[in-house]
Coordinates of C-alpha atoms and ligand atoms in Angstrom, one line a residue:
X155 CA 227.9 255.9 117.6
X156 CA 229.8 254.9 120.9
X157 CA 230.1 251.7 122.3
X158 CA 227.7 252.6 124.8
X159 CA 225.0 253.9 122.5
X160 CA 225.6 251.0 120.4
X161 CA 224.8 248.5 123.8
X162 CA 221.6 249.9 124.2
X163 CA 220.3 250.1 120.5
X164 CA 221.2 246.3 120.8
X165 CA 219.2 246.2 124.0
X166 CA 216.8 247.6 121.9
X167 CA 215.8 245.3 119.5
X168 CA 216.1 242.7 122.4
X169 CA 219.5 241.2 121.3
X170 CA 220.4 240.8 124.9
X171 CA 218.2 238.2 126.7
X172 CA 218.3 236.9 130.2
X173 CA 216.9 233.8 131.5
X174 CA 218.7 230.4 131.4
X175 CA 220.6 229.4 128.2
X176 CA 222.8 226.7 126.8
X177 CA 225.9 227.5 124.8
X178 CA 227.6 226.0 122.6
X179 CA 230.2 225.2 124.8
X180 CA 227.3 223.3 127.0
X181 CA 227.7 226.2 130.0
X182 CA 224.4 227.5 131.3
X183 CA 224.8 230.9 130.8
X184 CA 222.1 233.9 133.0
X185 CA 222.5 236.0 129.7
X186 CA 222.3 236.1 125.9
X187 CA 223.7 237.8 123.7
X188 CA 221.1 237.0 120.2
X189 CA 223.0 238.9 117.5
X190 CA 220.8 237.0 114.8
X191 CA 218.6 240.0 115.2
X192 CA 220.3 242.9 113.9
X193 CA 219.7 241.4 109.8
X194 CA 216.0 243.2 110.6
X195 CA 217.9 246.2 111.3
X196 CA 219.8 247.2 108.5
X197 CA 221.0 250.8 109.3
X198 CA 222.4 249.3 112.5
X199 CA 223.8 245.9 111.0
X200 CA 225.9 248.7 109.1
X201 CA 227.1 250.2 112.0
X202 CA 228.4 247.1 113.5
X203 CA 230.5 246.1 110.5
X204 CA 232.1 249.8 110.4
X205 CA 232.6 249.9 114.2
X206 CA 234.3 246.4 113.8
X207 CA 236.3 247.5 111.1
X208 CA 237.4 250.5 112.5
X209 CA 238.4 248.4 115.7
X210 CA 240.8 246.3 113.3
X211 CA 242.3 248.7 111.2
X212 CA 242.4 252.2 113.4
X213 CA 244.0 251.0 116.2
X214 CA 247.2 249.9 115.1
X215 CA 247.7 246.8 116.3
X216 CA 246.6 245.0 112.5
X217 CA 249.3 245.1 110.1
X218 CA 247.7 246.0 106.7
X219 CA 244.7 245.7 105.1
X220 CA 243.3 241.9 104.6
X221 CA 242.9 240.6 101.0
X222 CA 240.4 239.2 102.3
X223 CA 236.8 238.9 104.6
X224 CA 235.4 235.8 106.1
X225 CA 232.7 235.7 108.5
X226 CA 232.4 232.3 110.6
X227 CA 228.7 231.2 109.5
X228 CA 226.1 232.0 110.4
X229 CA 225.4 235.0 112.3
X230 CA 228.5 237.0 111.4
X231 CA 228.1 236.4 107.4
X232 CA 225.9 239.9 107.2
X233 CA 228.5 241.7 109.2
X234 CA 231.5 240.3 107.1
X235 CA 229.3 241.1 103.7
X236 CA 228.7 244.2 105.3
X237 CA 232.7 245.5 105.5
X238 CA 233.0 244.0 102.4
X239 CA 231.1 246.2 100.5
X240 CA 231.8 249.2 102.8
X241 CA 235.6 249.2 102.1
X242 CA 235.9 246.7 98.6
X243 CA 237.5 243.9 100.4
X244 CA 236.5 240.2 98.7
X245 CA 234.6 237.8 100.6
X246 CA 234.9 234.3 101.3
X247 CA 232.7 231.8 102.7
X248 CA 233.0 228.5 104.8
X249 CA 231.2 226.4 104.1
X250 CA 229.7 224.8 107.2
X251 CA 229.0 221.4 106.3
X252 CA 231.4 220.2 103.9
X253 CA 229.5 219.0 100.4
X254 CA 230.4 216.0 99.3
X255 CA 229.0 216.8 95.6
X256 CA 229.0 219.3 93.0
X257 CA 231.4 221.8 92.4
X258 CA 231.1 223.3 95.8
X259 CA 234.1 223.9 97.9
X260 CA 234.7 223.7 101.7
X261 CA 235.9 227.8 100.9
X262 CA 233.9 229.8 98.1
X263 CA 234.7 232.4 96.7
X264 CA 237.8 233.4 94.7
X265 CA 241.2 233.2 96.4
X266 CA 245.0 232.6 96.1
X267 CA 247.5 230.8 98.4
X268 CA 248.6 233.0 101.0
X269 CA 245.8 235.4 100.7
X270 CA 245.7 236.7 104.5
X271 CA 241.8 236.7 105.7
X272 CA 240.5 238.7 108.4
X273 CA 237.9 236.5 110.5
X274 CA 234.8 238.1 111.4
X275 CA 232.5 236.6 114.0
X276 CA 229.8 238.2 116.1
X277 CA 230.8 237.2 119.7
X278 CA 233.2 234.3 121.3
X279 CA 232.9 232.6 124.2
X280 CA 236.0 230.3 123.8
X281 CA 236.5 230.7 120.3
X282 CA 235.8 227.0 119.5
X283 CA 234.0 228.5 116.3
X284 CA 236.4 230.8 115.2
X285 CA 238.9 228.0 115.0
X286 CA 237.0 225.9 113.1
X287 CA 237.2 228.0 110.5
X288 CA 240.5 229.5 110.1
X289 CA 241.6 225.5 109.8
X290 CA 239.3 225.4 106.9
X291 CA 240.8 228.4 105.7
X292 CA 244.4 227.3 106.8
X293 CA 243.3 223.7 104.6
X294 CA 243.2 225.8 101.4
X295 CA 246.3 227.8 101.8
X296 CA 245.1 231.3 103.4
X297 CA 246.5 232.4 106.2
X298 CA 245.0 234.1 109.2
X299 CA 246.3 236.6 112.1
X300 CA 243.3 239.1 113.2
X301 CA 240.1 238.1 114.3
X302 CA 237.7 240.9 114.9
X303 CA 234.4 240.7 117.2
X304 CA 231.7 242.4 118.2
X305 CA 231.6 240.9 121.7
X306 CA 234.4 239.4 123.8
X307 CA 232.7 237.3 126.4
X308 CA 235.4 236.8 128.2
X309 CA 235.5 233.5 129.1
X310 CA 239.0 232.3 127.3
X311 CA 238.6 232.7 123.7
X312 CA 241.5 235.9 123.8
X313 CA 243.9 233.3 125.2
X314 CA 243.1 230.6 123.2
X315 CA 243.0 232.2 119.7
X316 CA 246.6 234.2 121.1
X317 CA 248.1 230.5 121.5
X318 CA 247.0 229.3 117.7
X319 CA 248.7 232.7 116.8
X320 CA 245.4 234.7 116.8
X321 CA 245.1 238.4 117.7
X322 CA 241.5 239.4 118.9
X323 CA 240.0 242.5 118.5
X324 CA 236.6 243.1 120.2
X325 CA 234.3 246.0 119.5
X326 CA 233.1 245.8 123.4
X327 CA 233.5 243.2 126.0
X328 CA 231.0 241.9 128.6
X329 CA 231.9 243.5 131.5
X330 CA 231.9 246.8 129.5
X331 CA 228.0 245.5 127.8
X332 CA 226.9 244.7 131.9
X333 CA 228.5 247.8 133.1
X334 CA 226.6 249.7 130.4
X335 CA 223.3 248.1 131.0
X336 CA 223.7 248.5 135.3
X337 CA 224.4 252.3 134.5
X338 CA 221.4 252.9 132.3
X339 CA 219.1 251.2 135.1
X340 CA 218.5 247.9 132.7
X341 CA 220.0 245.7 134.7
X342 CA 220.1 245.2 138.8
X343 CA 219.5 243.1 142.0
X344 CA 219.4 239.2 141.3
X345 CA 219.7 239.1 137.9
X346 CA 223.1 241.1 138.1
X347 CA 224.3 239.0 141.3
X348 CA 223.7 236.2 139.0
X349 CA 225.0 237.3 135.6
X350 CA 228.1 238.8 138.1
X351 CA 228.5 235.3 139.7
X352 CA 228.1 233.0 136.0
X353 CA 231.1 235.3 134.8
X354 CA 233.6 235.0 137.6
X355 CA 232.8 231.4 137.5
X356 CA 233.3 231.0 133.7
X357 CA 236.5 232.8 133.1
X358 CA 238.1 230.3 131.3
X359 CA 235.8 227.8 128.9
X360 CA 238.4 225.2 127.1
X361 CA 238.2 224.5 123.6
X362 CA 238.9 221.1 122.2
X363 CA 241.1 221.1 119.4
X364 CA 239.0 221.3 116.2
X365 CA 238.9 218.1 113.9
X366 CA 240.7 218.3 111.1
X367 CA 239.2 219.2 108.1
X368 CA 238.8 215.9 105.6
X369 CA 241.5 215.8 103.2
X370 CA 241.2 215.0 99.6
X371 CA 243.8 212.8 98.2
X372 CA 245.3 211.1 95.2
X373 CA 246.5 207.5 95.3
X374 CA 249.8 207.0 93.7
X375 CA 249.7 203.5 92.5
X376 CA 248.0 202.5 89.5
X377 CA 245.5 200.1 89.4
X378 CA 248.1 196.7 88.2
X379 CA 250.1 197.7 91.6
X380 CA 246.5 197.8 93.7
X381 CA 245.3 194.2 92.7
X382 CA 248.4 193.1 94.3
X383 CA 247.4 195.2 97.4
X384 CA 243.5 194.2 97.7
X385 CA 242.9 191.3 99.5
X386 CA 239.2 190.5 98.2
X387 CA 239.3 188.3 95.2
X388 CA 237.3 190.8 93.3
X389 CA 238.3 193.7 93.9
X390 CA 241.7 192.3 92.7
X391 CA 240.0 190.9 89.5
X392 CA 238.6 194.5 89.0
X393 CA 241.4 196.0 89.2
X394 CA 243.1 193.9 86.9
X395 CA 240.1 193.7 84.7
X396 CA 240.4 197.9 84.8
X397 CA 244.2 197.8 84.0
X398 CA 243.7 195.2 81.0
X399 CA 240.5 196.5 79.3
X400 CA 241.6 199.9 79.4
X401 CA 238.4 201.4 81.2
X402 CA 237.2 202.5 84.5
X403 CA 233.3 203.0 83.4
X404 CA 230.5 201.7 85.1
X405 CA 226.9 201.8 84.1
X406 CA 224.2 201.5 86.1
X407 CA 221.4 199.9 83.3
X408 CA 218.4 201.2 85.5
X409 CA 215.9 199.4 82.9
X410 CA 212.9 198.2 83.7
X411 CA 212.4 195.3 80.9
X412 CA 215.0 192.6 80.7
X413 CA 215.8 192.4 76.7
X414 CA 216.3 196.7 76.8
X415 CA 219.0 195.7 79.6
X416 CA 220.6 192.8 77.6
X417 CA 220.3 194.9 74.3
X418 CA 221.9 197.3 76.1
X419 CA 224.5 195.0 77.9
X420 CA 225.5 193.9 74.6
X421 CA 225.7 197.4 72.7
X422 CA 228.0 198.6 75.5
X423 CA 229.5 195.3 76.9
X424 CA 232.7 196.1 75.1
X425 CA 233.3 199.6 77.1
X426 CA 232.5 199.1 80.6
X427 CA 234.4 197.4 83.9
X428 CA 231.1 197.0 85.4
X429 CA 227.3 196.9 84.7
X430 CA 224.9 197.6 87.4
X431 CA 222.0 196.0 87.8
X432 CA 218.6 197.1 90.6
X433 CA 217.2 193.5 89.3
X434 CA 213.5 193.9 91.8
X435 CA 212.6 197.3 89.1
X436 CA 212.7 194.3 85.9
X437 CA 209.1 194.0 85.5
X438 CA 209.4 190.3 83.4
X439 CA 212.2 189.2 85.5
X440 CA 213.1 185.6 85.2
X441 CA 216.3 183.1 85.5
X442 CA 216.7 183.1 82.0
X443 CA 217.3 186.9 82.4
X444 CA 220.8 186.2 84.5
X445 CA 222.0 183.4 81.8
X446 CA 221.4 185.7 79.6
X447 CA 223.6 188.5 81.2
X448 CA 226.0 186.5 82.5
X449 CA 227.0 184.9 78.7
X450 CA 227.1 188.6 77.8
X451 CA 229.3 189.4 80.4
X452 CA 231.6 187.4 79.9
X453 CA 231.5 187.5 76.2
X454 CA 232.4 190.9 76.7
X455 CA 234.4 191.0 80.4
X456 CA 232.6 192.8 82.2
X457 CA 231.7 192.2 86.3
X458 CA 228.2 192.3 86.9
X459 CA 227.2 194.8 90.5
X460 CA 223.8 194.4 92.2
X461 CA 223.0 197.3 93.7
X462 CA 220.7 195.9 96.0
X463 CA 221.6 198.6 99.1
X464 CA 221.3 196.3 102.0
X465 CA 220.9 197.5 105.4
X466 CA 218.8 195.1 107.5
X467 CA 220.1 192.4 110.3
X468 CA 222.6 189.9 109.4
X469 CA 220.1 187.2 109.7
X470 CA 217.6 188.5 107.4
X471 CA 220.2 190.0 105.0
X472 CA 221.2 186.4 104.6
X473 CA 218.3 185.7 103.3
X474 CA 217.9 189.1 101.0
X475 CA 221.3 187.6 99.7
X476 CA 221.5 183.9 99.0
X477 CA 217.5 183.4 99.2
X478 CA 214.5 184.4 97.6
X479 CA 213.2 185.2 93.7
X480 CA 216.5 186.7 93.0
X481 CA 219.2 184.2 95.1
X482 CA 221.4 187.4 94.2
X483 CA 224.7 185.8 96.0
X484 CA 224.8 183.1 92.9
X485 CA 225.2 185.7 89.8
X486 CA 226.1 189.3 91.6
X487 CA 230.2 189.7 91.4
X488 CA 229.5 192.3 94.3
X489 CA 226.5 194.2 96.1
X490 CA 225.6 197.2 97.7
X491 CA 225.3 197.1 101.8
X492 CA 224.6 200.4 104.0
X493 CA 226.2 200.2 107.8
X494 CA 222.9 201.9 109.0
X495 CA 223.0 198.2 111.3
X496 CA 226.1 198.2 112.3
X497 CA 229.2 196.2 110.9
X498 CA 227.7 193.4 112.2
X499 CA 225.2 193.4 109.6
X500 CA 228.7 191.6 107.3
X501 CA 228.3 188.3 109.4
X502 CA 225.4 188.1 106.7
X503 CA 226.9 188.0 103.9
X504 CA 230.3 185.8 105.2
X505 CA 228.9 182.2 103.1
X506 CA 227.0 183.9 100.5
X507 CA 230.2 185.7 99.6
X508 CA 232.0 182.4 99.0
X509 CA 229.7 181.3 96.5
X510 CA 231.1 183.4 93.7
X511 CA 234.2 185.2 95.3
X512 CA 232.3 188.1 95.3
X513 CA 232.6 191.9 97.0
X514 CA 230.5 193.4 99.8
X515 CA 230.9 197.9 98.5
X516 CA 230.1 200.1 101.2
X517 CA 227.9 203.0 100.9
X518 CA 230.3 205.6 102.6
X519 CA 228.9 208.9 100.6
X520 CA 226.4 209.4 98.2
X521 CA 225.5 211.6 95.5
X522 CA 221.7 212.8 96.9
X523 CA 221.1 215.9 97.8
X524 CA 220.7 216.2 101.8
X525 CA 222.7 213.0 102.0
X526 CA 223.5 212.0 105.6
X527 CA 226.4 209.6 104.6
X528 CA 228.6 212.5 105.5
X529 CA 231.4 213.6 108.4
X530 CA 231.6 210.8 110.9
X531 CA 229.4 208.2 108.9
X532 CA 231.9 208.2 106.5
X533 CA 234.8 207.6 108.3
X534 CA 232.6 204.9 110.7
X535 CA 231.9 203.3 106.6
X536 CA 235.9 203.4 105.8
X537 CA 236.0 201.9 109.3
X538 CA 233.9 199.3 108.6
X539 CA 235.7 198.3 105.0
X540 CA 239.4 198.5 107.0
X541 CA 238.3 195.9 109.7
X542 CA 236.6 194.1 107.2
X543 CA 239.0 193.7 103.9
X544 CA 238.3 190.0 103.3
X545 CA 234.3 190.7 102.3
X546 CA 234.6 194.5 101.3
X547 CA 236.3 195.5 98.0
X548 CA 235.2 199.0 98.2
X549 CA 232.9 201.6 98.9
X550 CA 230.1 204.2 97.1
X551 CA 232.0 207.3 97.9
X552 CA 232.1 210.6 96.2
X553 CA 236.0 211.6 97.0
X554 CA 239.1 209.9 97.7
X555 CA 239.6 210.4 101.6
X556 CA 243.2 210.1 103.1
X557 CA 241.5 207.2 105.2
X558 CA 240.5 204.9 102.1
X559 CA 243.4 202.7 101.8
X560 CA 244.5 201.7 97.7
X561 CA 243.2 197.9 98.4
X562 CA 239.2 199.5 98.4
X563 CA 237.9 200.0 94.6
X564 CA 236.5 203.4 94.9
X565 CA 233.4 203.9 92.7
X566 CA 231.0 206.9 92.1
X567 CA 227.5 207.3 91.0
X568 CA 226.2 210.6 89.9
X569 CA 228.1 211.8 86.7
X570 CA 226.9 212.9 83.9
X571 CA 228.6 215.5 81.3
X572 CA 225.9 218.1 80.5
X573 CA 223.5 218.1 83.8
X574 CA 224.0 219.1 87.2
X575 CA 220.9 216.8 88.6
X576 CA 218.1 215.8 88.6
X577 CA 214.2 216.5 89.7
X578 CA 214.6 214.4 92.4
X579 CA 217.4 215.2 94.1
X580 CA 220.3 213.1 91.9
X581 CA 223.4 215.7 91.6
X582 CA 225.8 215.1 89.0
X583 CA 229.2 216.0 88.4
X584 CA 231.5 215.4 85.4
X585 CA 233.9 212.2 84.6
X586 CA 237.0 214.6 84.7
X587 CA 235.9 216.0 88.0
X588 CA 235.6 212.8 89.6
X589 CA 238.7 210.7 88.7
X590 CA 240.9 213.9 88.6
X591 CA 239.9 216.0 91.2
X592 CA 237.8 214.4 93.7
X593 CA 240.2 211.0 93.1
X594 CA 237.9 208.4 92.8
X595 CA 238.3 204.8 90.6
X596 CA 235.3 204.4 89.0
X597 CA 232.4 206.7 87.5
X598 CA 229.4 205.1 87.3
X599 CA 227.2 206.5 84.4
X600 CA 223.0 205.3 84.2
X601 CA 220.6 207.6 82.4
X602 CA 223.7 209.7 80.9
X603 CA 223.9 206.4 78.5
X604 CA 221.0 204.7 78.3
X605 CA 219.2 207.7 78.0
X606 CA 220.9 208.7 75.2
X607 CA 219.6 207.8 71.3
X608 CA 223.0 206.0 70.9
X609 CA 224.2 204.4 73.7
X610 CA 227.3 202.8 72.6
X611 CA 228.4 206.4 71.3
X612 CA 228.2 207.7 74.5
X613 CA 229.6 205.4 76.5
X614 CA 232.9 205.5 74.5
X615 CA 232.7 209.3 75.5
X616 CA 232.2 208.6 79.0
X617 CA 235.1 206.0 78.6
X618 CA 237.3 207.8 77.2
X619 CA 236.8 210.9 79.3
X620 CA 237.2 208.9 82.4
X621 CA 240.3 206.3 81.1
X622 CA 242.3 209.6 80.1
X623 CA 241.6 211.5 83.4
X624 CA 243.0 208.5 85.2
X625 CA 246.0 208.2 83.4
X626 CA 246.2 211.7 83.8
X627 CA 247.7 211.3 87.0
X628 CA 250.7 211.1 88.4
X629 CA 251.8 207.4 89.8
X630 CA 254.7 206.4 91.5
Ligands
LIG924 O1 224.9 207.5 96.0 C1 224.4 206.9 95.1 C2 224.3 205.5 95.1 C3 223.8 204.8 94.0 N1 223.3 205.5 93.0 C4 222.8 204.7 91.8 O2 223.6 205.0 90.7 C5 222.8 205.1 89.5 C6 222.9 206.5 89.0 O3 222.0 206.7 87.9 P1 221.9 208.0 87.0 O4 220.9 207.7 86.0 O5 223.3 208.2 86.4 O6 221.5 209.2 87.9 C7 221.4 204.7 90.0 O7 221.2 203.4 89.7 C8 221.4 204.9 91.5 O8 220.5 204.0 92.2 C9 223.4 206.8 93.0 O9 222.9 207.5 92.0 N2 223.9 207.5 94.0

């Protein structure tokens, strides 16, 4: 098949529209170029990823075979999949939204450092897309130099992916698709004048520099050297607490009846950093119940967490707090808040706080499925902590991100050692996984452990698995 033939089969199946559309760059464009379409046309789909190919690796201009494919998602995924069954080159996929759970990587698929990937996309316009994901593929160690596409659009993607050090290879461009469409009579009079005058006025879209992807790191200090850092009260008695006991376990004691979570307090008291309470799902909740815990908790030293989740107006949060059946701010060492309200929602908590020299933990990630405490909410929460270090003392996360400084106890729900989630959307990942490679301080461990027939047994598991992965790591 020629280009030309090729034009017209696309014409065809009406992957060319005209009308009025909005890129992605935000330019009204006359025409469209829907290559979404050709998945319901698989002999042709087939076509494309040979012709694209062949554009790569017949002309000369390539040096050598790729180790690997990656299509930028979505479209282009079939037509990448598509080469790399046709000629036995591995795949790897971007991921588009990074996960913040799981085992799931930014890049799937097998791979080793300096692997050089051939980027597949089905048209550019400025190429904003196709740099997004050769700095996710950069982030992992590959290395990119050809870029192949069906359709240059010519509007300043060539010369913007030539100065990141990108050669472009297109199958056909857009003055060779018009050209194509004018000869075969499918295109004329206004809509060409106007499809004519939107390219000569959009030769050249800019591309802002992509973000860069969200690192992953390590702190090097261990967690004697970060109470000195923190500058909340308890998160410097947690960390010392973590570096005397010998444990970085949490559990979260999601019992409904008060004696099951003191039995269980009491059973386990002698393992944990932390026990976390949601004290409004106790059905015989009563003051006794936080006497009662408290003697256990410091019989055994342990810090007692509320996770109450807070997210309303600083006035009423206030109340939430210090007020009410449960008059939290008297017995919880720290609390749960979300920054759904905005930071000022922390003017709240400011006396309550005082009471007990107690920790506000921001929700920056968490461990549901569909979570949107992701991307730019997360870095707004670590944000939030920074500005804030006097009443924060750390945050919910799922990863260590370069932003979260080594004052901020970092503490992760989800984990469990033989289940990947739950019915309702909990995802789990394993104690070893967390502290080693995602970075984190502290697991936090509910139906994994009180779940279980013997509790106490378990949670020395959980300990242990999560004590030896921290000191695992390499500190200054
Ligand atoms: O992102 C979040 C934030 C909080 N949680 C809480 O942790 C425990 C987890 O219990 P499991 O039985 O281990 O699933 C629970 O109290 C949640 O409210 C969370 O899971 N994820």
């Amino acid at each position: 098949m020629n280009v030309q033939e090729l034009v017209l089969k696309l014409n065809d199946i009406d992957a060319v529209k005209l009308g009025e559309f909005k890129l992605k760059s935000g330019i009204i464009s006359p025409i469209y170029i829907d290559l979404r379409v050709t998945v319901s046309s698989p002999q042709l789909l087939a076509s494309i990823a040979e012709m694209m190919y062949q554009k790569v690796y017949c002309s000369g201009t390539a040096q050598g075979k790729p180790s690997l494919v990656c299509g930028v998602p979505y479209t282009a995924l079939p037509i990448a999949t598509g080469m790399s069954i046709a000629h036995d080159i591995p795949m790897v996929v971007r991921r588009k939204e990074a996960k913040a759970y799981g085992t799931k990587q930014l890049i799937e698929g097998r791979f080793k450092e300096g692997d050089n990937v051939l980027v597949v996309e089905d048209l550019v316009t400025s190429g904003a897309s196709v740099l997004e994901t050769v700095r996710d593929l950069n982030s992992v160690g590959l290395t990119v130099t050809d870029v192949v596409v069906l359709l240059d659009r010519q509007q300043g993607a060539r010369e913007t992916l030539e100065k990141n050090g990108l050669r472009l290879h297109s199958v056909f461009t857009m003055e060779e698709l018009i050209n194509t469409l004018i000869e075969s009579g499918k295109l004329a009079g206004k809509t060409l004048d106007l499809v004519k005058a939107f390219l000569e006025a959009n030769r050249n879209v800019t591309v802002p520099a992509p973000a860069p992807a969200p690192v992953v790191v390590a702190s090097n200090k261990r967690f004697e050297e970060r109470a000195k850092i923190a500058v909340n009260p308890m998160a410097t008695k947690l960390f010392n607490l973590m570096a005397s006991k010998k444990t970085n376990l949490a559990v979260a004691a999601d019992l409904t009846n008060k004696q099951e979570i003191l039995n269980l307090a009491e059973s386990i008291g002698s393992e944990i950093c932390v026990l976390k309470t949601h004290i409004d799902i106790i059905e015989d909740y009563d003051q006794t119940f936080i006497s009662a815990l408290e003697a256990i908790a410091s019989k055994h030293n342990f810090l007692i967490f509320e996770d109450r989740k807070f997210a309303d107006i600083g006035n009423t949060v206030k109340y939430q707090f210090e007020n009410g059946v449960y008059q939290i701010s008297k017995w919880a060492h720290m609390v749960t808040v979300h920054g759904v309200a905005g930071s000022a929602i922390i003017e709240g908590f400011k006396d309550g706080l005082k009471q007990n020299g107690s920790g506000l933990l921001l929700l920056a990630q968490m461990s549901s499925k569909g979570s949107m405490c992701v991307g730019e909410y997360t870095n707004q929460m670590i944000e939030m902590a920074n500005n804030n270090k006097e009443q924060v003392m750390g945050l919910i996360c799922q990863e260590r991100l370069q932003s979260m400084t080594d004052n901020l106890v970092l503490m992760t729900p989800g984990v469990q050692f033989n289940s990947t989630g739950d019915k309702m959307g909990q995802q789990y990942n394993t104690p070893e996984y967390i502290i080693k490679e995602k970075n984190t301080d502290i697991i936090i461990v509910g139906r994994g452990i009180y779940q279980n027939s013997q509790p106490k047994t378990e949670a020395i598991k959980y300990r242990a698995a999560s004590w030896n992965a921290y000191e695992s790591k390499n500190f200054n």
